[in-house]
Each structure stands twice: as structure tokens, then as C-alpha cells.
Coordinates of C-alpha atoms in Angstrom, one line a residue:
M1 CA -20.8 -21.7 -39.0
T2 CA -19.9 -18.1 -38.2
T3 CA -16.9 -16.7 -39.9
N4 CA -17.1 -13.0 -39.0
L5 CA -14.8 -13.3 -35.9
K6 CA -11.6 -14.5 -37.6
P7 CA -9.5 -11.7 -36.0
F8 CA -10.3 -13.4 -32.7
G9 CA -9.5 -16.9 -33.9
I10 CA -12.9 -18.3 -33.3
T11 CA -13.0 -20.3 -36.6
E12 CA -9.7 -21.9 -35.8
A13 CA -10.8 -22.6 -32.2
L14 CA -13.9 -24.4 -33.3
Q15 CA -12.0 -26.5 -35.8
A16 CA -9.4 -27.4 -33.1
L17 CA -12.1 -28.5 -30.7
G18 CA -13.9 -30.7 -33.3
I19 CA -17.0 -28.4 -33.4
K20 CA -19.0 -28.8 -36.7
E21 CA -22.0 -27.1 -38.2
T22 CA -24.2 -29.9 -36.9
N23 CA -23.1 -31.9 -33.9
M24 CA -24.4 -35.1 -32.3
G25 CA -25.5 -34.4 -28.7
A26 CA -25.0 -37.8 -27.1
S27 CA -21.8 -39.7 -26.5
T28 CA -20.6 -42.6 -24.5
G29 CA -17.0 -42.1 -25.7
S30 CA -15.9 -42.3 -29.3
N31 CA -19.4 -43.3 -30.2
W32 CA -21.5 -40.2 -31.0
F33 CA -25.2 -40.5 -31.6
A34 CA -28.5 -38.6 -31.1
N35 CA -32.0 -38.8 -32.6
G36 CA -33.9 -36.0 -31.0
K37 CA -34.8 -32.4 -32.0
T38 CA -32.1 -30.0 -33.2
I39 CA -31.2 -26.9 -31.1
E40 CA -29.1 -24.0 -32.4
S41 CA -26.5 -22.2 -30.4
Y42 CA -26.2 -18.4 -31.1
S43 CA -23.5 -16.3 -29.7
P44 CA -24.7 -13.4 -27.4
A45 CA -21.6 -11.6 -28.5
D46 CA -22.8 -10.9 -32.0
G47 CA -26.0 -12.9 -32.5
S48 CA -24.3 -15.2 -35.0
L49 CA -25.2 -18.9 -35.3
I50 CA -22.2 -20.9 -34.0
G51 CA -23.6 -24.4 -34.7
S52 CA -26.5 -26.8 -34.1
V53 CA -26.8 -29.9 -31.9
V54 CA -29.1 -32.9 -32.3
C55 CA -30.4 -33.6 -28.8
A56 CA -30.6 -37.0 -27.1
T57 CA -33.9 -38.9 -26.9
A58 CA -35.0 -41.1 -24.1
A59 CA -33.7 -44.1 -26.0
D60 CA -30.3 -42.3 -26.5
Y61 CA -30.2 -41.6 -22.8
E62 CA -30.9 -45.3 -22.0
K63 CA -28.1 -46.3 -24.3
A64 CA -25.7 -43.9 -22.5
M65 CA -26.8 -45.1 -19.1
A66 CA -26.4 -48.8 -19.9
T67 CA -22.9 -48.1 -21.2
A68 CA -22.0 -46.1 -18.2
S69 CA -23.2 -48.8 -15.8
D70 CA -21.0 -51.3 -17.6
A71 CA -18.0 -49.0 -17.6
F72 CA -18.4 -48.5 -13.8
K73 CA -17.8 -52.2 -13.2
V74 CA -14.4 -51.9 -14.9
W75 CA -13.4 -48.4 -13.7
R76 CA -14.0 -49.1 -10.0
Q77 CA -11.4 -51.9 -10.1
V78 CA -8.7 -49.5 -11.3
P79 CA -6.5 -48.5 -8.3
A80 CA -7.2 -44.9 -7.2
P81 CA -3.7 -43.6 -8.0
K82 CA -4.0 -45.1 -11.5
R83 CA -7.3 -43.3 -11.9
G84 CA -5.4 -40.2 -10.8
E85 CA -3.0 -40.7 -13.6
I86 CA -5.8 -40.7 -16.2
V87 CA -7.0 -37.4 -14.7
R88 CA -3.5 -36.1 -14.9
Q89 CA -3.5 -36.8 -18.6
M90 CA -6.8 -35.0 -19.0
A91 CA -5.3 -32.0 -17.3
E92 CA -2.5 -32.0 -20.0
E93 CA -5.1 -32.1 -22.8
L94 CA -6.9 -29.2 -21.2
R95 CA -3.6 -27.3 -21.1
A96 CA -3.0 -27.9 -24.7
N97 CA -6.5 -26.7 -25.6
K98 CA -6.8 -23.9 -23.1
E99 CA -6.8 -21.0 -25.6
A100 CA -9.3 -22.7 -28.0
L101 CA -11.7 -23.8 -25.3
G102 CA -11.4 -20.4 -23.5
K103 CA -12.4 -18.6 -26.7
L104 CA -15.4 -20.9 -27.2
V105 CA -16.6 -20.4 -23.6
S106 CA -16.3 -16.6 -24.1
Y107 CA -18.1 -16.7 -27.5
E108 CA -20.9 -19.1 -26.7
M109 CA -21.6 -17.9 -23.1
G110 CA -20.6 -14.2 -23.4
K111 CA -18.1 -13.8 -20.6
S112 CA -14.9 -12.0 -21.2
L113 CA -12.0 -13.9 -22.8
Q114 CA -10.0 -13.5 -19.7
E115 CA -12.8 -15.1 -17.7
G116 CA -13.2 -17.8 -20.3
L117 CA -9.5 -18.6 -20.1
G118 CA -9.8 -18.5 -16.3
E119 CA -12.6 -21.0 -16.3
V120 CA -10.5 -23.4 -18.3
Q121 CA -7.6 -22.8 -15.9
E122 CA -10.1 -23.8 -13.1
M123 CA -10.6 -27.1 -14.9
I124 CA -6.9 -27.6 -15.0
D125 CA -6.5 -26.7 -11.3
I126 CA -9.2 -29.1 -10.1
S127 CA -7.7 -31.9 -12.2
D128 CA -4.3 -31.3 -10.6
F129 CA -6.0 -31.2 -7.2
A130 CA -7.7 -34.5 -7.9
V131 CA -4.5 -36.2 -9.0
G132 CA -3.0 -35.6 -5.5
M133 CA -6.3 -36.5 -3.8
S134 CA -6.2 -39.9 -5.6
R135 CA -3.6 -41.0 -3.1
Q136 CA -5.4 -39.5 -0.1
L137 CA -8.9 -41.1 0.0
Y138 CA -8.3 -41.7 3.7
G139 CA -10.6 -43.4 6.3
F140 CA -10.2 -43.5 10.1
T141 CA -9.0 -46.3 12.3
M142 CA -10.9 -46.6 15.6
H143 CA -10.2 -48.5 18.8
S144 CA -12.7 -51.2 19.6
E145 CA -14.2 -51.8 23.0
R146 CA -13.9 -55.6 22.4
P147 CA -10.5 -57.4 22.8
N148 CA -8.7 -58.6 19.6
H149 CA -10.9 -56.4 17.4
R150 CA -9.9 -53.7 14.9
M151 CA -12.3 -51.1 13.5
Y152 CA -11.8 -48.8 10.6
D153 CA -13.9 -47.0 8.0
Q154 CA -13.2 -46.8 4.2
Y155 CA -14.8 -45.3 1.2
H156 CA -16.1 -47.0 -2.0
P157 CA -17.3 -45.6 -5.3
L158 CA -21.0 -44.8 -5.6
G159 CA -21.5 -45.7 -9.3
V160 CA -22.9 -43.4 -12.0
V161 CA -22.9 -39.7 -11.1
G162 CA -25.3 -37.4 -12.9
I163 CA -24.1 -33.9 -13.6
I164 CA -26.6 -31.2 -14.6
S165 CA -24.7 -27.9 -15.2
A166 CA -25.7 -24.3 -15.9
F167 CA -24.8 -21.9 -18.8
N168 CA -22.8 -19.4 -16.7
F169 CA -19.9 -21.8 -16.0
P170 CA -20.4 -24.1 -19.0
V171 CA -17.2 -26.2 -18.4
A172 CA -15.7 -25.6 -14.9
V173 CA -18.6 -27.0 -12.9
W174 CA -18.6 -30.2 -14.9
A175 CA -14.8 -30.5 -14.3
W176 CA -15.3 -29.9 -10.5
N177 CA -17.6 -33.0 -10.4
L178 CA -16.0 -35.2 -13.1
M179 CA -12.4 -35.1 -11.8
L180 CA -13.3 -35.8 -8.2
A181 CA -15.8 -38.5 -9.3
L182 CA -13.3 -40.2 -11.5
I183 CA -10.6 -40.5 -8.9
C184 CA -13.2 -41.9 -6.5
G185 CA -14.0 -44.6 -9.0
D186 CA -17.3 -43.3 -10.3
V187 CA -18.3 -42.7 -13.9
C188 CA -20.4 -39.7 -15.0
I189 CA -23.2 -38.8 -17.3
W190 CA -23.5 -35.0 -18.1
K191 CA -26.5 -33.0 -19.1
P192 CA -25.1 -29.5 -20.0
S193 CA -27.2 -26.3 -20.4
S194 CA -29.0 -26.2 -23.7
K195 CA -27.7 -22.6 -23.9
T196 CA -24.1 -23.7 -24.2
P197 CA -24.1 -27.1 -25.7
L198 CA -21.0 -26.7 -27.9
C199 CA -18.8 -26.1 -24.9
A200 CA -19.9 -29.5 -23.6
I201 CA -19.2 -31.2 -26.9
A202 CA -15.7 -29.7 -27.0
C203 CA -15.0 -30.9 -23.5
Q204 CA -16.1 -34.4 -24.4
N205 CA -13.8 -34.3 -27.4
I206 CA -10.9 -33.3 -25.3
I207 CA -11.0 -36.0 -22.7
L208 CA -11.9 -38.7 -25.1
K209 CA -8.4 -38.5 -26.5
V210 CA -7.1 -39.6 -23.1
L211 CA -9.7 -42.4 -22.6
E212 CA -9.1 -43.8 -26.1
R213 CA -5.3 -43.6 -25.7
N214 CA -5.5 -45.7 -22.5
N215 CA -7.9 -48.2 -24.0
L216 CA -10.5 -47.5 -21.4
P217 CA -14.1 -48.7 -21.9
E218 CA -16.8 -46.6 -23.4
G219 CA -19.1 -44.9 -20.8
I220 CA -16.6 -43.5 -18.3
S221 CA -17.8 -40.1 -19.4
C222 CA -21.1 -39.8 -21.1
L223 CA -22.8 -36.7 -22.6
V224 CA -26.5 -36.2 -23.2
V225 CA -27.6 -32.8 -24.6
G226 CA -31.2 -31.6 -24.3
N227 CA -33.7 -30.8 -21.5
E228 CA -35.4 -34.1 -21.7
S229 CA -32.4 -35.8 -20.2
G230 CA -32.5 -33.7 -17.0
D231 CA -35.6 -35.4 -15.5
L232 CA -34.4 -38.8 -16.8
I233 CA -31.3 -38.3 -14.7
N234 CA -33.3 -37.1 -11.7
N235 CA -35.6 -40.0 -11.7
D236 CA -33.1 -42.7 -12.5
K237 CA -32.5 -45.1 -9.6
R238 CA -29.3 -46.2 -11.2
I239 CA -27.8 -42.8 -10.4
P240 CA -27.0 -42.6 -6.7
L241 CA -25.8 -39.0 -6.9
V242 CA -27.0 -36.0 -8.9
S243 CA -25.1 -32.8 -8.9
F244 CA -27.3 -29.9 -10.0
T245 CA -26.3 -26.3 -10.6
G246 CA -29.0 -23.9 -11.5
S247 CA -31.9 -21.8 -10.1
T248 CA -33.5 -22.3 -6.7
R249 CA -36.9 -23.0 -8.4
I250 CA -35.6 -25.9 -10.4
G251 CA -33.4 -27.0 -7.6
R252 CA -36.5 -27.6 -5.4
H253 CA -37.8 -30.0 -8.1
V254 CA -34.5 -31.8 -8.4
S255 CA -34.1 -32.1 -4.6
S256 CA -37.6 -33.6 -4.1
T257 CA -37.4 -35.9 -7.1
V258 CA -34.0 -37.3 -6.2
A259 CA -35.0 -37.6 -2.5
Q260 CA -38.1 -39.6 -3.3
R261 CA -36.0 -42.4 -4.6
F262 CA -33.5 -42.0 -1.7
G263 CA -30.7 -40.6 -4.0
R264 CA -28.2 -38.0 -3.0
A265 CA -28.1 -34.5 -4.4
I266 CA -25.4 -31.8 -4.6
L267 CA -27.4 -28.6 -5.0
E268 CA -25.6 -25.4 -6.1
L269 CA -28.5 -22.9 -6.4
G270 CA -29.0 -19.2 -6.2
G271 CA -26.9 -16.6 -4.5
N272 CA -27.7 -13.1 -3.2
N273 CA -24.2 -12.1 -2.1
A274 CA -23.3 -9.0 -0.1
I275 CA -20.2 -7.1 0.7
I276 CA -20.1 -5.2 4.0
V277 CA -18.0 -2.0 3.7
S278 CA -16.9 -1.0 7.2
E279 CA -15.9 2.4 8.3
H280 CA -12.4 0.8 8.8
A281 CA -12.2 -0.5 5.2
D282 CA -9.5 0.3 2.6
L283 CA -11.8 1.9 0.0
N284 CA -9.3 1.3 -2.8
M285 CA -9.6 -2.4 -2.2
V286 CA -13.4 -2.2 -1.9
L287 CA -13.5 -0.6 -5.3
V288 CA -11.8 -3.5 -7.0
G289 CA -13.7 -6.2 -5.2
A290 CA -17.1 -4.6 -5.5
V291 CA -16.9 -3.5 -9.2
F292 CA -15.5 -6.9 -10.5
G293 CA -17.9 -8.7 -8.2
A294 CA -20.9 -6.8 -9.5
V295 CA -20.1 -6.6 -13.2
G296 CA -17.8 -9.6 -13.9
T297 CA -19.5 -12.1 -16.3
A298 CA -22.2 -9.3 -16.7
G299 CA -23.6 -10.2 -13.2
Q300 CA -24.2 -13.9 -14.2
R301 CA -22.2 -15.6 -11.5
C302 CA -23.9 -17.3 -8.6
T303 CA -21.3 -15.5 -6.5
T304 CA -21.9 -12.1 -8.1
T305 CA -22.0 -9.2 -5.7
R306 CA -25.6 -8.1 -5.6
R307 CA -25.7 -6.0 -2.4
L308 CA -23.3 -3.5 -1.0
I309 CA -23.9 -2.8 2.7
I310 CA -22.0 0.4 3.5
H311 CA -21.3 2.1 6.8
E312 CA -23.1 5.5 6.9
S313 CA -19.8 7.4 7.6
V314 CA -18.2 6.2 4.3
Y315 CA -21.4 5.8 2.3
D316 CA -21.2 9.0 0.2
K317 CA -17.5 8.6 -0.5
T318 CA -18.0 5.0 -1.6
I319 CA -20.9 5.8 -3.9
A320 CA -18.9 8.6 -5.5
T321 CA -16.0 6.3 -6.2
L322 CA -18.4 3.6 -7.6
Q323 CA -20.0 6.2 -9.9
S324 CA -16.6 7.2 -11.2
A325 CA -15.6 3.6 -11.8
Y326 CA -18.8 2.6 -13.5
G327 CA -18.4 5.6 -15.8
Q328 CA -15.1 4.1 -17.1
L329 CA -16.5 0.6 -17.8
K330 CA -16.3 -0.5 -21.5
I331 CA -19.1 -2.7 -22.7
G332 CA -18.7 -4.8 -25.8
N333 CA -17.5 -8.0 -27.5
P334 CA -16.1 -10.2 -24.8
L335 CA -13.3 -11.4 -27.1
D336 CA -11.9 -7.9 -27.2
A337 CA -9.6 -7.6 -24.2
T338 CA -10.2 -3.9 -23.9
N339 CA -13.8 -4.4 -22.8
H340 CA -14.9 -5.0 -19.2
V341 CA -18.5 -6.1 -19.6
G342 CA -19.8 -8.6 -22.2
P343 CA -23.4 -9.5 -23.0
L344 CA -26.1 -11.3 -21.1
I345 CA -26.8 -14.8 -22.2
D346 CA -29.9 -14.1 -24.2
K347 CA -32.8 -11.6 -24.6
G348 CA -34.8 -13.4 -21.9
A349 CA -32.1 -12.4 -19.5
V350 CA -32.3 -8.8 -20.8
A351 CA -36.0 -8.8 -20.1
D352 CA -35.4 -10.0 -16.5
Y353 CA -32.8 -7.3 -16.0
L354 CA -35.2 -4.5 -17.2
D355 CA -38.0 -5.9 -15.1
A356 CA -35.9 -5.9 -12.0
I357 CA -35.0 -2.3 -12.4
E358 CA -38.6 -1.3 -12.8
K359 CA -39.6 -3.3 -9.7
A360 CA -36.8 -1.7 -7.7
K361 CA -38.0 1.8 -8.7
A362 CA -41.6 0.9 -7.9
E363 CA -40.6 -0.1 -4.4
G364 CA -38.8 3.2 -3.8
G365 CA -35.4 2.5 -5.1
K366 CA -33.2 5.4 -6.2
I367 CA -31.1 5.1 -9.4
I368 CA -27.5 5.8 -8.7
V369 CA -26.1 4.6 -12.0
E370 CA -28.6 4.4 -14.9
G371 CA -29.1 1.0 -16.6
G372 CA -30.6 0.2 -19.9
V373 CA -29.9 -1.8 -23.1
V374 CA -26.9 -0.8 -25.2
T375 CA -27.8 -0.4 -28.9
G376 CA -25.9 0.5 -32.1
E377 CA -23.1 -0.9 -34.1
G378 CA -21.5 -3.9 -32.4
Y379 CA -24.5 -4.6 -30.2
E380 CA -26.7 -6.2 -32.8
S381 CA -27.4 -9.3 -30.6
G382 CA -29.6 -7.2 -28.3
C383 CA -27.9 -8.8 -25.2
Y384 CA -25.7 -5.9 -24.0
V385 CA -26.9 -3.9 -21.0
K386 CA -25.4 -1.2 -18.8
P387 CA -24.3 -2.2 -15.2
C388 CA -26.7 -0.4 -12.9
I389 CA -26.5 0.7 -9.3
I390 CA -29.7 1.3 -7.2
E391 CA -30.0 2.6 -3.7
A392 CA -32.5 0.3 -2.0
K393 CA -33.6 -1.3 1.2
N394 CA -32.7 -4.9 2.1
D395 CA -36.3 -5.9 2.6
F396 CA -37.4 -4.8 -0.9
A397 CA -39.0 -7.9 -2.6
I398 CA -36.7 -7.5 -5.6
V399 CA -33.6 -7.2 -3.4
Q400 CA -34.6 -10.5 -1.8
H401 CA -34.7 -12.1 -5.2
E402 CA -31.6 -13.1 -7.3
T403 CA -31.6 -11.3 -10.7
F404 CA -28.9 -12.8 -13.0
A405 CA -27.7 -9.4 -14.3
P406 CA -25.3 -6.5 -13.4
I407 CA -27.6 -4.8 -10.9
L408 CA -25.9 -3.7 -7.6
Y409 CA -28.1 -2.6 -4.7
V410 CA -26.5 -0.3 -2.2
M411 CA -27.7 0.5 1.4
K412 CA -26.5 2.0 4.6
Y413 CA -25.8 0.6 8.1
S414 CA -24.9 2.0 11.5
T415 CA -23.5 -0.9 13.6
I416 CA -21.6 -4.0 12.6
E417 CA -24.3 -6.2 14.2
E418 CA -26.9 -4.4 12.0
A419 CA -24.8 -5.0 8.9
I420 CA -24.4 -8.8 9.6
E421 CA -28.2 -9.0 10.2
M422 CA -28.8 -7.4 6.8
Q423 CA -26.2 -9.6 5.1
N424 CA -27.9 -12.7 6.5
G425 CA -31.4 -11.3 5.9
V426 CA -32.1 -13.0 2.5
P427 CA -33.2 -16.5 1.6
Q428 CA -29.9 -17.4 -0.1
G429 CA -26.6 -18.2 1.6
L430 CA -23.8 -18.7 -0.8
S431 CA -21.0 -16.1 -0.6
S432 CA -20.4 -13.1 1.7
S433 CA -17.6 -10.6 2.3
I434 CA -16.5 -7.8 4.7
F435 CA -13.9 -5.2 4.0
T436 CA -12.4 -4.0 7.2
N437 CA -9.1 -3.5 9.0
N438 CA -10.7 -3.9 12.4
M439 CA -9.8 -7.3 13.8
R440 CA -12.9 -7.5 16.1
E441 CA -15.2 -6.9 13.1
M442 CA -13.3 -9.6 11.1
E443 CA -13.7 -12.2 13.8
L444 CA -17.3 -11.3 14.5
F445 CA -18.1 -11.7 10.8
L446 CA -16.5 -15.1 10.8
S447 CA -17.9 -16.3 14.1
Q448 CA -21.1 -18.3 14.8
A449 CA -22.8 -15.0 15.2
G450 CA -21.6 -13.8 11.8
S451 CA -22.2 -14.7 8.2
D452 CA -24.6 -17.6 7.6
C453 CA -23.1 -18.3 4.1
G454 CA -21.1 -21.2 2.9
I455 CA -18.3 -18.8 1.9
A456 CA -17.2 -15.9 4.1
N457 CA -14.4 -13.6 3.0
V458 CA -12.4 -10.8 4.5
N459 CA -10.9 -8.1 2.3
I460 CA -11.7 -9.9 -0.9
G461 CA -14.9 -9.9 -2.9
T462 CA -17.7 -12.5 -3.1
S463 CA -16.6 -14.0 -6.4
G464 CA -13.5 -15.9 -7.5
A465 CA -13.5 -18.9 -5.2
E466 CA -10.4 -21.1 -5.4
I467 CA -10.7 -24.9 -6.0
G468 CA -8.8 -25.7 -2.8
G469 CA -11.8 -24.9 -0.7
A470 CA -15.2 -26.6 -0.7
F471 CA -17.6 -24.6 -2.8
G472 CA -21.3 -24.2 -1.9
G473 CA -23.8 -22.5 0.3
E474 CA -26.6 -22.7 2.8
K475 CA -30.4 -22.1 3.0
E476 CA -31.9 -21.7 -0.5
T477 CA -28.5 -22.1 -2.1
G478 CA -28.9 -25.8 -1.4
G479 CA -26.3 -26.9 1.0
G480 CA -24.1 -28.8 -1.5
R481 CA -20.3 -28.8 -1.5
E482 CA -18.1 -29.3 -4.6
S483 CA -14.4 -28.9 -5.5
G484 CA -11.8 -28.8 -2.8
S485 CA -11.3 -29.7 0.9
D486 CA -13.0 -33.0 1.7
A487 CA -15.8 -32.7 -0.9
W488 CA -14.6 -35.9 -2.5
K489 CA -16.4 -37.8 0.3
T490 CA -19.7 -36.9 -1.3
Y491 CA -18.9 -39.0 -4.4
M492 CA -18.3 -42.1 -2.3
R493 CA -20.2 -44.4 0.1
R494 CA -18.8 -44.8 3.6
Q495 CA -18.4 -48.2 5.1
T496 CA -17.4 -49.2 8.7
N497 CA -15.5 -52.4 9.1
T498 CA -14.8 -54.5 12.2
I499 CA -12.3 -57.4 12.2
N500 CA -12.2 -60.0 14.9
Y501 CA -8.8 -61.6 14.9
G502 CA -9.3 -63.4 18.2
S503 CA -10.6 -66.9 19.0
E504 CA -13.7 -65.8 20.8
L505 CA -16.8 -63.7 19.9
P506 CA -17.5 -61.1 22.6
L507 CA -20.6 -59.0 22.0
A508 CA -20.6 -55.2 22.1
Q509 CA -21.9 -53.2 25.1
G510 CA -21.1 -56.2 27.3
I511 CA -24.2 -58.1 26.3
T512 CA -24.2 -61.8 27.3
F513 CA -26.0 -64.3 25.0
D514 CA -25.6 -67.8 26.3
F515 CA -27.3 -70.9 24.8

């Protein structure tokens, strides 16, 4: 267990969250178990070993699934507002543990402490949202064409929901799914990223306090750590819905695997997000949105700003402003609030970052702000890199590809129609933005002829989505929707009901059937 970050309170945070030197990576509740290989979690902040986790085996997974299936039979009978009350209590536990969990997220994943705390706040927000939604699982009432008939639709729980999450948001994405699934009457089994397993164990510890306090059955929330469990979830016919967050490459595999057994999938895959900077933009606002969008979480958000499409009349001024801002960025330990940019998740990500820069240069890209690995005292983990800006063309192969690192590609446009075409001209379709004070440009960007992304913003950046809106994208981003709006419907099965309260049985469509 690392002890060299006592000034940041990491040791105390780990103790408060129940993280040990060696942790069991499977849980159906208070019952912790695992019999697989051991993985170790190292912090990208300083390279120190945080703790180790014993992964779940296939037999461990089966134990968890059997327990979850039994728990579902009990949980689905609890009235939805009562399920909401359990989620409310979970939100209170998250509030009580916000600082400790935020520090662990920052230390194990590498994002800044403010972003770590913000991620936990997002868990609290979706919990609060779900509490209110537990009294609003509405269906429609329809008029029947037949006399003395009433028609309506209603929603029922699906069953066991599988959640496979990524390292970059190691706790929030799980909460997006869990809290909505719970109020819908589902139970969940979670396979977290093997790069951030301790965050998952901490989350399970936090919500177990609520489940145990309310004498609820084991299996309402299950945890299985280790890559082996991913495909077990994807292939399991007992799991009607799989929510997967990760790369487009693995998303294709998840999609086809789940579809072959006629399951449902929520896919939150890659993003290649652009900001259009209009000649009518407020460049001071652009600076904030573009810089945070490009370097926040060290470029490891699916909503990270990867392309800046700038009108030719303000291009030079925008570039000069960006160069000045990048020159003021502080790179270092994410637990130090004075730093803007933390580390990449591991050295593999660093290699991908360096490879992308070389590929961009090989295609004719011009370096605007130099990148590279940061070395020296305080950077011993080898995971710190400099945010880079490259002048490029939209059709470069590397620009069409999502690199999970702080690389921002900049390019010019002449007309708004050209800019929108460039914005849409990538395989991904998650988040998009335009900065403009011209109402015609705003409306065109938001129209059917505008952005083809699941998220389209005006005068705010591409990252920082609120939980009130449905989150997700189109094209190779997968088409899934999580979090707010009516995303709850994904976690339920829809049923149409017709009641005949008359004394005769007329047939629909006026059909006569005499005998």
C-alpha cells in the first residue's frame, strides 16, 4: 500500500473506502470472494502500487449471476417509489464519501482532483434524478377502435443488467446505469475496467451499507473484476441488456455477440468531437471551452475536443490565443489543485500518443504546440505528456481516428456549410459544438442539415454533459443512450395491454368471424 501521498490524504481515503492491500474482486453483496489471478493497480500519478485484486473466475461469475437472478425475483416486487428510496439512501452514502472516493478516482485513474470530485458529484446527481424518476415510469393510455375496450402500455423490469465500464470514468458510468436500472426494478452485475478496479470495489463497499441496512437480498448489485467476465456477460442469455462503454473495436464485438442471442446493448463507444469556431464567435468563450475540452482528463474523455474547425478570418487570432494558453498549462500530480493536466492512464497510452503525433506529421501535419513526454522529478511514472496542437486536414487518416490523449487538430473553413460537413466527416458521432453569436448559424447547426452527433452544443464545449439529458452518440459511437431524459425506458420491457370490459367480443379491423 502506498504511503507517499499522505499530504493528499490518500492513505486515509483508502482506509475510509475499505480498500486493502489485497482485495477480493467478486461480490454479491456482503459476500466477497474470488479465485482467479491477481492484478495490481498502479497509480499513473506517481507509479506507486495502490493495491492488488484477486479476479473472478468463471465459477465466481456463475455464483454472482445465480445470486443476482434470485435477487431480481424479490427486487422487482418492491414498488418503484420504494426502490427510489433505496437509491436516495445510496446518494446520501455517496455524499458522505465524496471526498474519499474523489481522491481515489483521481489517484487510480489520473484525472485532476476537481474532476474526480466532479465525477462523484455526477453519481450523486444521477441518483437524485432517479429518485424522482421512480414515481414517473409512465405509460400511455390509447383509445380503442372497439367499444367497451381500454388500451394502455406499461413498462416492466428486464432482469439482470450487465454493466461493462471503462477506466476514464471509473465510477460515474456505472452509476448512470445502476441507479436507473434499480428504480426500474432490475438488478446489476458490473465488470469494471481492470485498469481501475479499486474504484469499483470502493463503490460496492459504499452501496452495500444501504442494502444491508434495509435487509435487502444479496445480488441486487454484483461485482466481478477481471477481463474474463466481460465475454461471460456478453454471451449470457440470462442478461437481457448489456451496457458497454469502451472502444469502437471492442464495441463491435460486444454488439454482434449480444445481438446473436437477441439481447439488447447500450453502446457508448468512441468520439471524435469538434468545435466549430465561427467568425461571429466570442473568442474568450472559445478559449475556455476549447482548452478544457482538449486537455481535461489529459484528453481521455469520450467527449474530449479533438478537432477545432476555425473560420479563416479568425484562424490566426484563435491559434495565437491557444498557443498562449497552452504555454500556461501546468502538468503534474492530479491531486495538486494547482495543476491543470494529469497523467495518461499508462505507458501504453503514452505510446499511442507519440505514435499519433508521428503519423500526423507524416501526413503533412504542422506542429503548432510541441508535444512529448514530460520527464524529471515528480514524473517518474512515465505517464505525463504535453498537450499538443497540430494543424491538419480533416481527411488525414489519423484525424479520422480517435486517439485517447491531449492532441488537438486545428483546421480552417470558409463557409458554415463547409464547417458542418467537416464536423460530420468522421466515423464517430458523439459530441459537437459551435461557438457563434449568429442565430442563423446556431439554428442551421442544430437542424436536420446540421450536426449528426448525439450531442450538439452552442457556445459551450463538447465535454461536460449534464445528467438531465440523454447521453450517447450516433454512427460508430454506437447509438446508445444513458443517464437522463427518457433513457430509463431502455432498462425496461414495454407491454401493450387491452381490457375488454363489455359483454361482447368484437374483433379489431371490423373482422367478422362467425361459427
